[in-house]
JSON list of C-alpha atoms in Angstrom, two decimals:
[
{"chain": "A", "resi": 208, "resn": "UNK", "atom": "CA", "xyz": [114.34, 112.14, 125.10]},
{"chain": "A", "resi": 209, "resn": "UNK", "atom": "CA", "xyz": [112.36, 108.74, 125.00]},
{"chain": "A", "resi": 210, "resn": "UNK", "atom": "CA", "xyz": [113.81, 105.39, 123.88]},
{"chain": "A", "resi": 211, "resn": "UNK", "atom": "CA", "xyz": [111.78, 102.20, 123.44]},
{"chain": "A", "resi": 212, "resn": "UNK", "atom": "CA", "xyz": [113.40, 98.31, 123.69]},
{"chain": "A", "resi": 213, "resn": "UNK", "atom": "CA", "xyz": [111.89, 95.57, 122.22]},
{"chain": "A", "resi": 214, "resn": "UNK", "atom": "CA", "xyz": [114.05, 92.63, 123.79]},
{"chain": "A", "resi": 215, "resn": "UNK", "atom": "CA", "xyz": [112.37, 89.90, 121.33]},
{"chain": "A", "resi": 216, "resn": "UNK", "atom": "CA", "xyz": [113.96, 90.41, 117.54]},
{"chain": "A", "resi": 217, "resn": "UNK", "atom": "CA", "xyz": [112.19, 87.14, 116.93]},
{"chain": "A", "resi": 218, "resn": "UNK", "atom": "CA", "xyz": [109.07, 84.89, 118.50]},
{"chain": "A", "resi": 219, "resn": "UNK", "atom": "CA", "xyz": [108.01, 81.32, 116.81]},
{"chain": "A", "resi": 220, "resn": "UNK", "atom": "CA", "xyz": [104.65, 80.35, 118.09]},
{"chain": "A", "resi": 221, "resn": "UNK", "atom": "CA", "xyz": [102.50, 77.88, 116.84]},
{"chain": "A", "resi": 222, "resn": "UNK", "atom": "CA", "xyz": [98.73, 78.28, 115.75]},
{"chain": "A", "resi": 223, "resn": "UNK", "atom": "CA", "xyz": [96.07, 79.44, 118.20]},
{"chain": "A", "resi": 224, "resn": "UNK", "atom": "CA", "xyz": [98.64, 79.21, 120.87]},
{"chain": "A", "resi": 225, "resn": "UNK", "atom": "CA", "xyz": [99.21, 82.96, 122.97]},
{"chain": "A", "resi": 226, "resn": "UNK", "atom": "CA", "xyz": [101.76, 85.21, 122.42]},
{"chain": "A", "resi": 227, "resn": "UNK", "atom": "CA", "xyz": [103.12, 88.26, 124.24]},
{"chain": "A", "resi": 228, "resn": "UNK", "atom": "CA", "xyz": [105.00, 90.48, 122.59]},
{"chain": "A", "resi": 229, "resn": "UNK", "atom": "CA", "xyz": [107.83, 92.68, 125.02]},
{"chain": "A", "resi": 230, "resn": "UNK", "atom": "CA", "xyz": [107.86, 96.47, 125.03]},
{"chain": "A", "resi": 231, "resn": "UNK", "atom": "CA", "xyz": [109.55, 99.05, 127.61]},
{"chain": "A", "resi": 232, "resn": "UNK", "atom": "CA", "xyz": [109.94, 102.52, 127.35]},
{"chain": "A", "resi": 233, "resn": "UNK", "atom": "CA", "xyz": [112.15, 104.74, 128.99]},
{"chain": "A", "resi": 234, "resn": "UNK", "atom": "CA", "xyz": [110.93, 108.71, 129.26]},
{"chain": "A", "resi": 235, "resn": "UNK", "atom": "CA", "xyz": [111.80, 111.34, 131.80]},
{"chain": "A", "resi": 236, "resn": "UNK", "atom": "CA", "xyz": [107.94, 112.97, 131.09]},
{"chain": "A", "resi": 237, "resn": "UNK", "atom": "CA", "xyz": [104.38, 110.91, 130.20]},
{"chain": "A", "resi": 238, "resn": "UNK", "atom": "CA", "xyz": [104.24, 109.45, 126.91]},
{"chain": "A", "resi": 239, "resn": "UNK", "atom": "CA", "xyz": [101.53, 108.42, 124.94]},
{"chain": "A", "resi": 240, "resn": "UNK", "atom": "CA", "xyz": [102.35, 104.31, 123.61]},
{"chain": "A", "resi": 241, "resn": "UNK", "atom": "CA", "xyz": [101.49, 102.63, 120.40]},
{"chain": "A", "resi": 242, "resn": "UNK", "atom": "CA", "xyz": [101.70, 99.32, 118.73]},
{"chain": "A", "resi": 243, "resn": "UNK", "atom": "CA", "xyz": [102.20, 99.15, 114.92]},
{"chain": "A", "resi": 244, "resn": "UNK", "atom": "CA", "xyz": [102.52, 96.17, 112.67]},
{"chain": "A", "resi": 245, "resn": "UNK", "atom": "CA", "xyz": [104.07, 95.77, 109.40]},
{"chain": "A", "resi": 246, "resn": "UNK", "atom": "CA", "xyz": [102.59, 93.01, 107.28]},
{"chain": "A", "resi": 247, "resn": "UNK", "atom": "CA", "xyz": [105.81, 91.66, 104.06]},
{"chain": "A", "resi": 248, "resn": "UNK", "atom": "CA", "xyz": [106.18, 94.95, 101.81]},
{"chain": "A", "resi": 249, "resn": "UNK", "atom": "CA", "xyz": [103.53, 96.91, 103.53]},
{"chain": "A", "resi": 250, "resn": "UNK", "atom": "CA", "xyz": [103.58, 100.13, 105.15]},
{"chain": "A", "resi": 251, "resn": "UNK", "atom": "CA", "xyz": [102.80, 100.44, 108.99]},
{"chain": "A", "resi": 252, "resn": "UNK", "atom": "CA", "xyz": [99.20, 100.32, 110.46]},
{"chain": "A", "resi": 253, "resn": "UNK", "atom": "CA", "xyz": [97.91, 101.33, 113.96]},
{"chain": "A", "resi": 254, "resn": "UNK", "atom": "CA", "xyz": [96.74, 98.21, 115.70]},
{"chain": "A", "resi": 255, "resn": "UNK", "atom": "CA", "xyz": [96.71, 99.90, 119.22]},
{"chain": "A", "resi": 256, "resn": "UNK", "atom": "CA", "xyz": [97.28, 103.20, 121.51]},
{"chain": "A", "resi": 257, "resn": "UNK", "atom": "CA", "xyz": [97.49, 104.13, 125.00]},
{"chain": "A", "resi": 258, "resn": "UNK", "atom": "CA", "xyz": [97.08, 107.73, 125.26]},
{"chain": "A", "resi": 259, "resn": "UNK", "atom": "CA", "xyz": [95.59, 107.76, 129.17]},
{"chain": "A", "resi": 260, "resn": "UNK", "atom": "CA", "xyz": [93.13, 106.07, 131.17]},
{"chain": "A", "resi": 261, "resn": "UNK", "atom": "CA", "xyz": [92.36, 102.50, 131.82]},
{"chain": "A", "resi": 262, "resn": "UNK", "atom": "CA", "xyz": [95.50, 100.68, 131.38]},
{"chain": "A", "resi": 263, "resn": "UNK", "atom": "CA", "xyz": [94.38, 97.52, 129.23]},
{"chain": "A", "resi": 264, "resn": "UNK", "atom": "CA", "xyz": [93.47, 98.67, 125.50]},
{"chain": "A", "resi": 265, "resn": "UNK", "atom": "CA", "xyz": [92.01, 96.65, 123.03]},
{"chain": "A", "resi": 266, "resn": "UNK", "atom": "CA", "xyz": [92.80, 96.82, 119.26]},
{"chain": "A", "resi": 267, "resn": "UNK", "atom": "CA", "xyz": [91.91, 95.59, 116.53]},
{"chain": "A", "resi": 268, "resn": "UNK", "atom": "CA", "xyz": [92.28, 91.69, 114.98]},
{"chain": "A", "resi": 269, "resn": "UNK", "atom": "CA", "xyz": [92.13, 90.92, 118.83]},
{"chain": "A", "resi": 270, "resn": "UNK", "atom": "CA", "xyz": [95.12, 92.21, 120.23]},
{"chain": "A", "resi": 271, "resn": "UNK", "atom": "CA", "xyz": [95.33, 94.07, 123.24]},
{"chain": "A", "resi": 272, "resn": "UNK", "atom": "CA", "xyz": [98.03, 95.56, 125.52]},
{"chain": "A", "resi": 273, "resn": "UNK", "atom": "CA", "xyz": [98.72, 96.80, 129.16]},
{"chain": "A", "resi": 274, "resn": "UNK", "atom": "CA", "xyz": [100.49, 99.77, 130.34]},
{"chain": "A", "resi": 275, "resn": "UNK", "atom": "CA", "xyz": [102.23, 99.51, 133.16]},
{"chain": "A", "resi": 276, "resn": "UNK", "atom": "CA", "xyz": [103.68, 102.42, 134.38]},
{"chain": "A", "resi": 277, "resn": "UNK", "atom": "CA", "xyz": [106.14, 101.41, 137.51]},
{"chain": "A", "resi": 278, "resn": "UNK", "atom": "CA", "xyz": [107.69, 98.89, 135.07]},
{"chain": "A", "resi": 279, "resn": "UNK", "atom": "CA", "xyz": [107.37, 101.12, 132.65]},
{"chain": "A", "resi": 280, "resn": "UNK", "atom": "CA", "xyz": [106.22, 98.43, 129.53]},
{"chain": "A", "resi": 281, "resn": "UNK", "atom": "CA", "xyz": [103.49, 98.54, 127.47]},
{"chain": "A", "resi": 282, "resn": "UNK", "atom": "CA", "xyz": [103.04, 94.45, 126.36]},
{"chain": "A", "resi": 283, "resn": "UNK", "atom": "CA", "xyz": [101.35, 93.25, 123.24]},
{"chain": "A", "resi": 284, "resn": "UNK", "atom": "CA", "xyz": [99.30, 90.20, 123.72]},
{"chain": "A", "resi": 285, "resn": "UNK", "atom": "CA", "xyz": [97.04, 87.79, 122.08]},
{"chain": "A", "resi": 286, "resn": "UNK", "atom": "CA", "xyz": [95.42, 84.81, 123.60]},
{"chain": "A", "resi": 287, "resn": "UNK", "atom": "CA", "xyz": [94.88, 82.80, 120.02]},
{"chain": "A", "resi": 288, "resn": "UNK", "atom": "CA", "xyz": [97.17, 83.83, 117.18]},
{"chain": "A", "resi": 289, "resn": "UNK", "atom": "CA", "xyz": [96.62, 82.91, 113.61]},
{"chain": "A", "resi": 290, "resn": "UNK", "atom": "CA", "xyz": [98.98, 82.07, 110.28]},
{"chain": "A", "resi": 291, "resn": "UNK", "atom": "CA", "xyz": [97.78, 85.78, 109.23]},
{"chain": "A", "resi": 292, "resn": "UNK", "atom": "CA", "xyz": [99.12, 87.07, 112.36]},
{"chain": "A", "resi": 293, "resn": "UNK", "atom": "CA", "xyz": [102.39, 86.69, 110.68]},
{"chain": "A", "resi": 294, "resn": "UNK", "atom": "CA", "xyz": [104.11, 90.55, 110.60]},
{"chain": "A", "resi": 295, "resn": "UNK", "atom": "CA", "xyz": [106.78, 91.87, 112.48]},
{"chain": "A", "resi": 296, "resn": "UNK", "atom": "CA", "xyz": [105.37, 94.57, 115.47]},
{"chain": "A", "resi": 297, "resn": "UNK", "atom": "CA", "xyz": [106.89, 97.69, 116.17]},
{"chain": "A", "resi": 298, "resn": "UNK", "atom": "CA", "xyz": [106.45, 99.31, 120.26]},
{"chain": "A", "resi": 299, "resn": "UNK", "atom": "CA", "xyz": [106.45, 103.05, 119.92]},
{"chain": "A", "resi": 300, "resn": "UNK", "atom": "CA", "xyz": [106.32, 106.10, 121.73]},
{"chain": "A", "resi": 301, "resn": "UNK", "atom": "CA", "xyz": [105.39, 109.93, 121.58]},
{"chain": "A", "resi": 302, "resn": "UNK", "atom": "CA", "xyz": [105.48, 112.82, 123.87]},
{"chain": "A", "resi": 303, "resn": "UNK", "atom": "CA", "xyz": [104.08, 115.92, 123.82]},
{"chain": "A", "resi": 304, "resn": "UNK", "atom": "CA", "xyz": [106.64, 117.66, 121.92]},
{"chain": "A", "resi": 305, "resn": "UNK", "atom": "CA", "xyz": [105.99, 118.80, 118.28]},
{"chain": "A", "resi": 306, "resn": "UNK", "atom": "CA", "xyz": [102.35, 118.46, 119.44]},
{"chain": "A", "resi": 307, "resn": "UNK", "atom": "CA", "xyz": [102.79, 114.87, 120.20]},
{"chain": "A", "resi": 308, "resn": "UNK", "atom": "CA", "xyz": [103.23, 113.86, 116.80]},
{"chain": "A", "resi": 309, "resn": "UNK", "atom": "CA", "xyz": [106.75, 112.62, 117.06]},
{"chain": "A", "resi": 310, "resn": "UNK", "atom": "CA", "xyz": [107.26, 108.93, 117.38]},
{"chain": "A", "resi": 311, "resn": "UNK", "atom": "CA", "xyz": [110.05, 106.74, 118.64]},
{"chain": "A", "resi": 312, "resn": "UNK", "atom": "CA", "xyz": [110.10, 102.85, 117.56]},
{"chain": "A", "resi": 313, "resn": "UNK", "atom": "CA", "xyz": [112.05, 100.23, 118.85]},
{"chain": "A", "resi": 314, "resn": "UNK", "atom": "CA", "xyz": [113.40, 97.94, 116.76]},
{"chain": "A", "resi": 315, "resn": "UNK", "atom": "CA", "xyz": [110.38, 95.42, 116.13]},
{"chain": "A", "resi": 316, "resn": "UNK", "atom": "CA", "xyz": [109.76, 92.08, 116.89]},
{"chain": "A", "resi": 317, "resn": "UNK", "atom": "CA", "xyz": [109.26, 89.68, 114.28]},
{"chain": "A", "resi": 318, "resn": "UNK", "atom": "CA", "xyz": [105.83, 87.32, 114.90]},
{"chain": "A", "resi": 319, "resn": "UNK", "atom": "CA", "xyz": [106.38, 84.39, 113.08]},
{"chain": "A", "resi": 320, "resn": "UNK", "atom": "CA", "xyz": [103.04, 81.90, 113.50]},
{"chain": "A", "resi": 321, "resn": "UNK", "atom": "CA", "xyz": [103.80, 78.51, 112.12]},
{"chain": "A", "resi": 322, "resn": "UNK", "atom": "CA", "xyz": [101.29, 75.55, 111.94]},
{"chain": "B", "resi": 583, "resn": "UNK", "atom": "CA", "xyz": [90.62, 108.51, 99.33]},
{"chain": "B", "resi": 584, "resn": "UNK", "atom": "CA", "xyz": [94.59, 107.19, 98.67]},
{"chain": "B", "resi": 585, "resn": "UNK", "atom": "CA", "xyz": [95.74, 108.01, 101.87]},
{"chain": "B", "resi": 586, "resn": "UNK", "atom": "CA", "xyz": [99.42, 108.12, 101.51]},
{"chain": "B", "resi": 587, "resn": "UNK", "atom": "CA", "xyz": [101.28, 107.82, 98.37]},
{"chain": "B", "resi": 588, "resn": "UNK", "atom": "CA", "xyz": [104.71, 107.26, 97.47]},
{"chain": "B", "resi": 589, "resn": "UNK", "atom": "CA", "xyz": [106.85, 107.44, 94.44]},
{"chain": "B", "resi": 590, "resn": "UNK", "atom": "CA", "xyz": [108.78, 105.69, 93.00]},
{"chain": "B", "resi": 591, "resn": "UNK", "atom": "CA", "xyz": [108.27, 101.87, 94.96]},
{"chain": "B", "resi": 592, "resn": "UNK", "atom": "CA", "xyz": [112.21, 101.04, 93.79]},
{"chain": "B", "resi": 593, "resn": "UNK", "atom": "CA", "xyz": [115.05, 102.90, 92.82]},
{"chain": "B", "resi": 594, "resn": "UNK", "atom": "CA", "xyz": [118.45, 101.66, 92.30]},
{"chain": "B", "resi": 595, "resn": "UNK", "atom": "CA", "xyz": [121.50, 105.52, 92.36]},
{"chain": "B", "resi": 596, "resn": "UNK", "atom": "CA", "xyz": [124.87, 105.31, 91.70]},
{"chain": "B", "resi": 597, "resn": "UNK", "atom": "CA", "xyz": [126.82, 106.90, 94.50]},
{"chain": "B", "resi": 598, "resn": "UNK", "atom": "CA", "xyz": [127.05, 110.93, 93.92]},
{"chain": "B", "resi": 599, "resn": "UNK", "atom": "CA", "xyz": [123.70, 111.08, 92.22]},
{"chain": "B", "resi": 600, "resn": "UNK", "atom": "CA", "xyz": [120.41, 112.81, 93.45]},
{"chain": "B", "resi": 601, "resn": "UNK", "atom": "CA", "xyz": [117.19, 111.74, 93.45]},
{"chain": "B", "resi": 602, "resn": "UNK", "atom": "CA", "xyz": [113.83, 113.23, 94.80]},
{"chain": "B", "resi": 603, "resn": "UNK", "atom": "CA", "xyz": [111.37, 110.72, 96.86]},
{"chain": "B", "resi": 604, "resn": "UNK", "atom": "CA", "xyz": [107.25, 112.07, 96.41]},
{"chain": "B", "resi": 605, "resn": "UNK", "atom": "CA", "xyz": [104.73, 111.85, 99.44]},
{"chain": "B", "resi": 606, "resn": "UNK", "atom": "CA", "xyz": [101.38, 112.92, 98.79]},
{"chain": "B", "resi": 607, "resn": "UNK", "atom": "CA", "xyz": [98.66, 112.59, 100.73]},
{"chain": "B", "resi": 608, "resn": "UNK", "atom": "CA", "xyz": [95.13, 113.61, 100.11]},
{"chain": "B", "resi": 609, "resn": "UNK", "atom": "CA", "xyz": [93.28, 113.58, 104.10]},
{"chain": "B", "resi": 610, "resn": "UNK", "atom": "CA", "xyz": [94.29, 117.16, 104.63]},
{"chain": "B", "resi": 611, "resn": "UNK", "atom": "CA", "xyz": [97.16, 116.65, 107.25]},
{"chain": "B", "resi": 612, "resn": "UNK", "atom": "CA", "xyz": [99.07, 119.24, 108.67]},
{"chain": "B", "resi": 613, "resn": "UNK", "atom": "CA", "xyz": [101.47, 116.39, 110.01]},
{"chain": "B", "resi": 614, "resn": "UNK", "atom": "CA", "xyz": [104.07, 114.59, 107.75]},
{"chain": "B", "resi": 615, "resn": "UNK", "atom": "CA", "xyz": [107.01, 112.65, 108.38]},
{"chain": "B", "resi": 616, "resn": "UNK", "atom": "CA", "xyz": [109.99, 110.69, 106.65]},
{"chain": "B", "resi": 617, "resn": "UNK", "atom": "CA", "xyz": [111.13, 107.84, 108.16]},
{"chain": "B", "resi": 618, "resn": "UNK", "atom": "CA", "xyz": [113.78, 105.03, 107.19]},
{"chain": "B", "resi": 619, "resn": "UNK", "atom": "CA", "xyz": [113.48, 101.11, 107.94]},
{"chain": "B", "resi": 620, "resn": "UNK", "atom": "CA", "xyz": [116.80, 99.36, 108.35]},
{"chain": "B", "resi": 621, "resn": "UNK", "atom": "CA", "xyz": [117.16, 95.84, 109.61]},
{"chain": "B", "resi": 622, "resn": "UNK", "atom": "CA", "xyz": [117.05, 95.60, 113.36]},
{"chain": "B", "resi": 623, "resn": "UNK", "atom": "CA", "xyz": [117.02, 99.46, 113.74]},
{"chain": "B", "resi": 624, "resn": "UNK", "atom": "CA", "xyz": [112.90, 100.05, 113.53]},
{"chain": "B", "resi": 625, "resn": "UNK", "atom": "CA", "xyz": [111.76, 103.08, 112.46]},
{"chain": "B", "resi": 626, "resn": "UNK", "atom": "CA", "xyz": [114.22, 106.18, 112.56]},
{"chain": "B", "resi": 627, "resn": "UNK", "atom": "CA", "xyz": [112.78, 110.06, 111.96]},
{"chain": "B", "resi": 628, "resn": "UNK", "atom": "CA", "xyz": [114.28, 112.13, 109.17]},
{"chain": "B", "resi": 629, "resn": "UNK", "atom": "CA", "xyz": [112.45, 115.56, 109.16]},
{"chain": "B", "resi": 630, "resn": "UNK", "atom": "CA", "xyz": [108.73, 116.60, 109.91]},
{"chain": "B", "resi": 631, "resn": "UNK", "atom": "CA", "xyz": [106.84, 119.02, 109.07]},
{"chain": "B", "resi": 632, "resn": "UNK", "atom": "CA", "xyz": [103.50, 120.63, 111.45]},
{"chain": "B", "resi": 633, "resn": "UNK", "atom": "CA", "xyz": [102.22, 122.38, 107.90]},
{"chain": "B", "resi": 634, "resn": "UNK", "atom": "CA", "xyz": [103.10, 124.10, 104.90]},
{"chain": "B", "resi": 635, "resn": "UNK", "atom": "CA", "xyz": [105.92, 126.08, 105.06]},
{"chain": "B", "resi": 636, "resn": "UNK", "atom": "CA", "xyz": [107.62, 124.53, 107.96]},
{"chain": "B", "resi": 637, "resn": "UNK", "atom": "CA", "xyz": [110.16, 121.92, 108.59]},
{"chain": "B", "resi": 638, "resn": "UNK", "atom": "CA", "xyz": [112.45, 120.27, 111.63]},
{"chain": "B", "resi": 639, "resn": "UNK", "atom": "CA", "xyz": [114.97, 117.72, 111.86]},
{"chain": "B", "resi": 640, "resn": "UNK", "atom": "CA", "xyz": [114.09, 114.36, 113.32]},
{"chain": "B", "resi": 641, "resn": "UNK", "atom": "CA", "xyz": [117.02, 111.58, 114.35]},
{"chain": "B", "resi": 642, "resn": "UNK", "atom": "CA", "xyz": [119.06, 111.09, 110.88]},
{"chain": "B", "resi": 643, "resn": "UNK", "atom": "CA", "xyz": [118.34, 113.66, 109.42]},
{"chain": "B", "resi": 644, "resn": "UNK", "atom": "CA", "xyz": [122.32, 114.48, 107.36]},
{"chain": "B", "resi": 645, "resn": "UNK", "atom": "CA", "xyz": [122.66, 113.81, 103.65]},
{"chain": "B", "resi": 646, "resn": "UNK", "atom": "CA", "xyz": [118.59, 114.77, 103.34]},
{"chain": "B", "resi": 647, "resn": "UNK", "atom": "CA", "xyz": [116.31, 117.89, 102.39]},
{"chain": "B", "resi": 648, "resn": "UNK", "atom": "CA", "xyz": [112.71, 118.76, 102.38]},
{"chain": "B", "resi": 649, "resn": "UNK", "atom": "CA", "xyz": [110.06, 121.33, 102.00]},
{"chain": "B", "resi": 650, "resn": "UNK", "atom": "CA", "xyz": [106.58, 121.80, 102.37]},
{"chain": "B", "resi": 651, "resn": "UNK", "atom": "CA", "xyz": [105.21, 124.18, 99.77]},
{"chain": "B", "resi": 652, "resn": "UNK", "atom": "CA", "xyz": [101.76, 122.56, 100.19]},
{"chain": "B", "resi": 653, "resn": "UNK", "atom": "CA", "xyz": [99.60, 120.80, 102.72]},
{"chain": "B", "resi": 654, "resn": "UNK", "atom": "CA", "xyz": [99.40, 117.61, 100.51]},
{"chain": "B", "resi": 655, "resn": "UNK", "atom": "CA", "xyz": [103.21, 117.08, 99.50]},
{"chain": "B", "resi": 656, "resn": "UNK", "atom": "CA", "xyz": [105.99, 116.47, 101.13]},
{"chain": "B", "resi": 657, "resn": "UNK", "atom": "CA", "xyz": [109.39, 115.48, 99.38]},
{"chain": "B", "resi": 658, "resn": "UNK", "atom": "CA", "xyz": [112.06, 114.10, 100.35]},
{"chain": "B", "resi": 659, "resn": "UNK", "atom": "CA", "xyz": [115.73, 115.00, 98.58]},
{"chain": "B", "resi": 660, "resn": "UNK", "atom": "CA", "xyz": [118.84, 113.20, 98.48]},
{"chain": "B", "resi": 661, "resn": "UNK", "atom": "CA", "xyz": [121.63, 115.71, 97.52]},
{"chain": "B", "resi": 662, "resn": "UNK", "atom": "CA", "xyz": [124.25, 113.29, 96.81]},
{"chain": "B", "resi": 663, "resn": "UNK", "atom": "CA", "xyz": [123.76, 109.58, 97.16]},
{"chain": "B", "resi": 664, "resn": "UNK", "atom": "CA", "xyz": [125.67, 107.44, 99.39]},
{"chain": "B", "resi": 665, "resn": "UNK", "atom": "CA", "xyz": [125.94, 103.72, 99.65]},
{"chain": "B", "resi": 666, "resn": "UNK", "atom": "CA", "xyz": [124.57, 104.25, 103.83]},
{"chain": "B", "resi": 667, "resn": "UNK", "atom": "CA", "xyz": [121.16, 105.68, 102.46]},
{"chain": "B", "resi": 668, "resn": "UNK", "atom": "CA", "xyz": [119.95, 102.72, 101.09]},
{"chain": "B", "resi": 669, "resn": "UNK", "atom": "CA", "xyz": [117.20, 101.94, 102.74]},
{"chain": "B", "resi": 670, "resn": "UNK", "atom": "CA", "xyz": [113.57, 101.71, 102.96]},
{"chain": "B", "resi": 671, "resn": "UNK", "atom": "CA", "xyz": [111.58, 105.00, 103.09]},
{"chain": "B", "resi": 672, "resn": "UNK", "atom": "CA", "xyz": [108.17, 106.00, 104.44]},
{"chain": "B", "resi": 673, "resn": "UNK", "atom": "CA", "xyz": [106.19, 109.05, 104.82]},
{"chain": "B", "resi": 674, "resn": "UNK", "atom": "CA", "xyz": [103.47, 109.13, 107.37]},
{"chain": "B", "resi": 675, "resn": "UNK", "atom": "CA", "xyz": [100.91, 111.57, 107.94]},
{"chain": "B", "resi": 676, "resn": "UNK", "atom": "CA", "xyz": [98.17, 112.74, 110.86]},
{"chain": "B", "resi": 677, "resn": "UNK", "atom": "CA", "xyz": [96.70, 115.93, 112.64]},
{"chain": "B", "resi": 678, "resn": "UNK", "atom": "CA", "xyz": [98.68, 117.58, 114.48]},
{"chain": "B", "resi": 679, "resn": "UNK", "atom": "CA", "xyz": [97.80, 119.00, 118.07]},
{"chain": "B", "resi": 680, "resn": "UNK", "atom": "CA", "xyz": [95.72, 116.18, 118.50]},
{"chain": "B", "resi": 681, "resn": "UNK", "atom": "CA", "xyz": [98.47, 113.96, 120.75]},
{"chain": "B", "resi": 682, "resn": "UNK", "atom": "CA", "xyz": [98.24, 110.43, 120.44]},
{"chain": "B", "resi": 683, "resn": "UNK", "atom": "CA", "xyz": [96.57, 110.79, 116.49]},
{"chain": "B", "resi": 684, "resn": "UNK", "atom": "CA", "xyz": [97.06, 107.83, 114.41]},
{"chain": "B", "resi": 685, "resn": "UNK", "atom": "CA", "xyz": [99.93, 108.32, 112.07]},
{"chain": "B", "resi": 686, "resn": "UNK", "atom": "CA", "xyz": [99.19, 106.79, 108.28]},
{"chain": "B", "resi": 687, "resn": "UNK", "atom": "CA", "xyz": [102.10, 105.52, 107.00]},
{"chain": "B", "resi": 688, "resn": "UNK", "atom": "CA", "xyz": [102.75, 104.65, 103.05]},
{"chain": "B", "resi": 689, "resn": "UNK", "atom": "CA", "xyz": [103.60, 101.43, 101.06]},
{"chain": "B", "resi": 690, "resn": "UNK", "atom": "CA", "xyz": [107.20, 102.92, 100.95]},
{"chain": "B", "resi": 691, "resn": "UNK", "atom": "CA", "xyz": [110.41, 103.48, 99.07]},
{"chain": "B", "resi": 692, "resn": "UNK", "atom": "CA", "xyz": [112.77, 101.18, 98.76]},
{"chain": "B", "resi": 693, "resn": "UNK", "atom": "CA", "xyz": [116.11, 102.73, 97.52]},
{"chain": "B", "resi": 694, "resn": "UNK", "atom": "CA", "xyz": [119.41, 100.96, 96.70]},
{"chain": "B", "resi": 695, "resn": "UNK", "atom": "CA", "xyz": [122.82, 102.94, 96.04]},
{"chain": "B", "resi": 696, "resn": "UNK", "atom": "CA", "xyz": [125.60, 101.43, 94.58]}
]
């Protein structure tokens, strides 16, 4: 079994400032490591996976993230965040068990971009 | 293309009554999933299904049914309300086999019982 810890319930940053967002995972077999983000009322939407291979992936509305497997975290960053940035971010993971299909969240972290 | 559709957006049961939730989607997924949202909990799995015909428990799954009787639907039943389902629902969708796939969630459910 896999379980994923967002340590951050909450991060205030201003306008065009960075941001990293906290993930870490804990799995006894590889997993495969996504970031999700839920924008007021909205279902979820992909903004980034790690499935294997070079360990900084780039997503989409500039966001990437690095896996780091001896620390075993997978952090969400941004270098210049923006008021529509505002959503809260979900860390998740899969094996491959039912296919590799199956995801755990943590709990989310909610980005909160003020001016 | 819809993607992932869910019915109804609200509901509001009184405790002891049942109530189906609809997921449809139309991208030809053999993957679908039922999740509930609950503040400071994420995400947690109900039951999934890897096609028509069969289904598996996730995390939570206790106090909920489903079936797949067709690639495109999957519902989700509660048998007898209880004030600890209410919640926020959402059914996902993706290939399966394919590890890693993107999962498409939809707008979700948001269920009250009194």
């Amino acid at each position: 079994a896999q379980s994923v810890t967002q340590l951050d319930s909450q991060v205030p940053v201003f306008e065009e400032a960075p941001v990293e967002l906290r993930c870490n995972y804990s799995s006894s077999v590889s997993v495969y490591l996504f970031w999700y983000v839920q924008y007021p009322n909205q279902g979820l939407q992909l903004l980034l996976k790690y499935l294997s291979g070079s360990t900084l992936v780039k997503g989409i509305n500039g966001f990437e993230a690095e896996f780091n497997k001896s620390q075993t975290s997978f952090h969400l960053r941004k270098p210049s965040v923006h008021i529509s940035d505002t959503a809260e971010y979900f860390c998740a993971v899969s094996d491959l068990t039912g296919g590799g299909n199956k995801l755990t969240f943590g709990t989310g972290t909610q980005l909160k971009v003020e001016l | 293309n819809a993607g992932v559709t869910q019915t109804p957006k609200f509901q509001v049961l009184k405790t002891g009554q049942s109530m189906t939730l609809q997921c449809a989607q139309d991208m030809n997924h053999e993957y679908m999933s039922w999740y509930r949202q609950d503040p400071g909990m994420g995400l947690r799995l109900i039951h999934y299904s890897v096609g028509a015909g069969i289904t598996d428990q996730g995390e939570v799954p206790n106090g909920y049914n489903v079936s797949r009787s067709t690639t495109e639907d999957f519902p989700l039943r509660l048998l007898s309300a209880a004030p600890s389902q209410t919640s926020v629902y959402f059914c996902a969708s993706s290939y399966v086999g394919i590890a890693g796939y993107e999962q498409y969630f939809g707008p979700g459910t948001r269920l009250t019982v009194t």
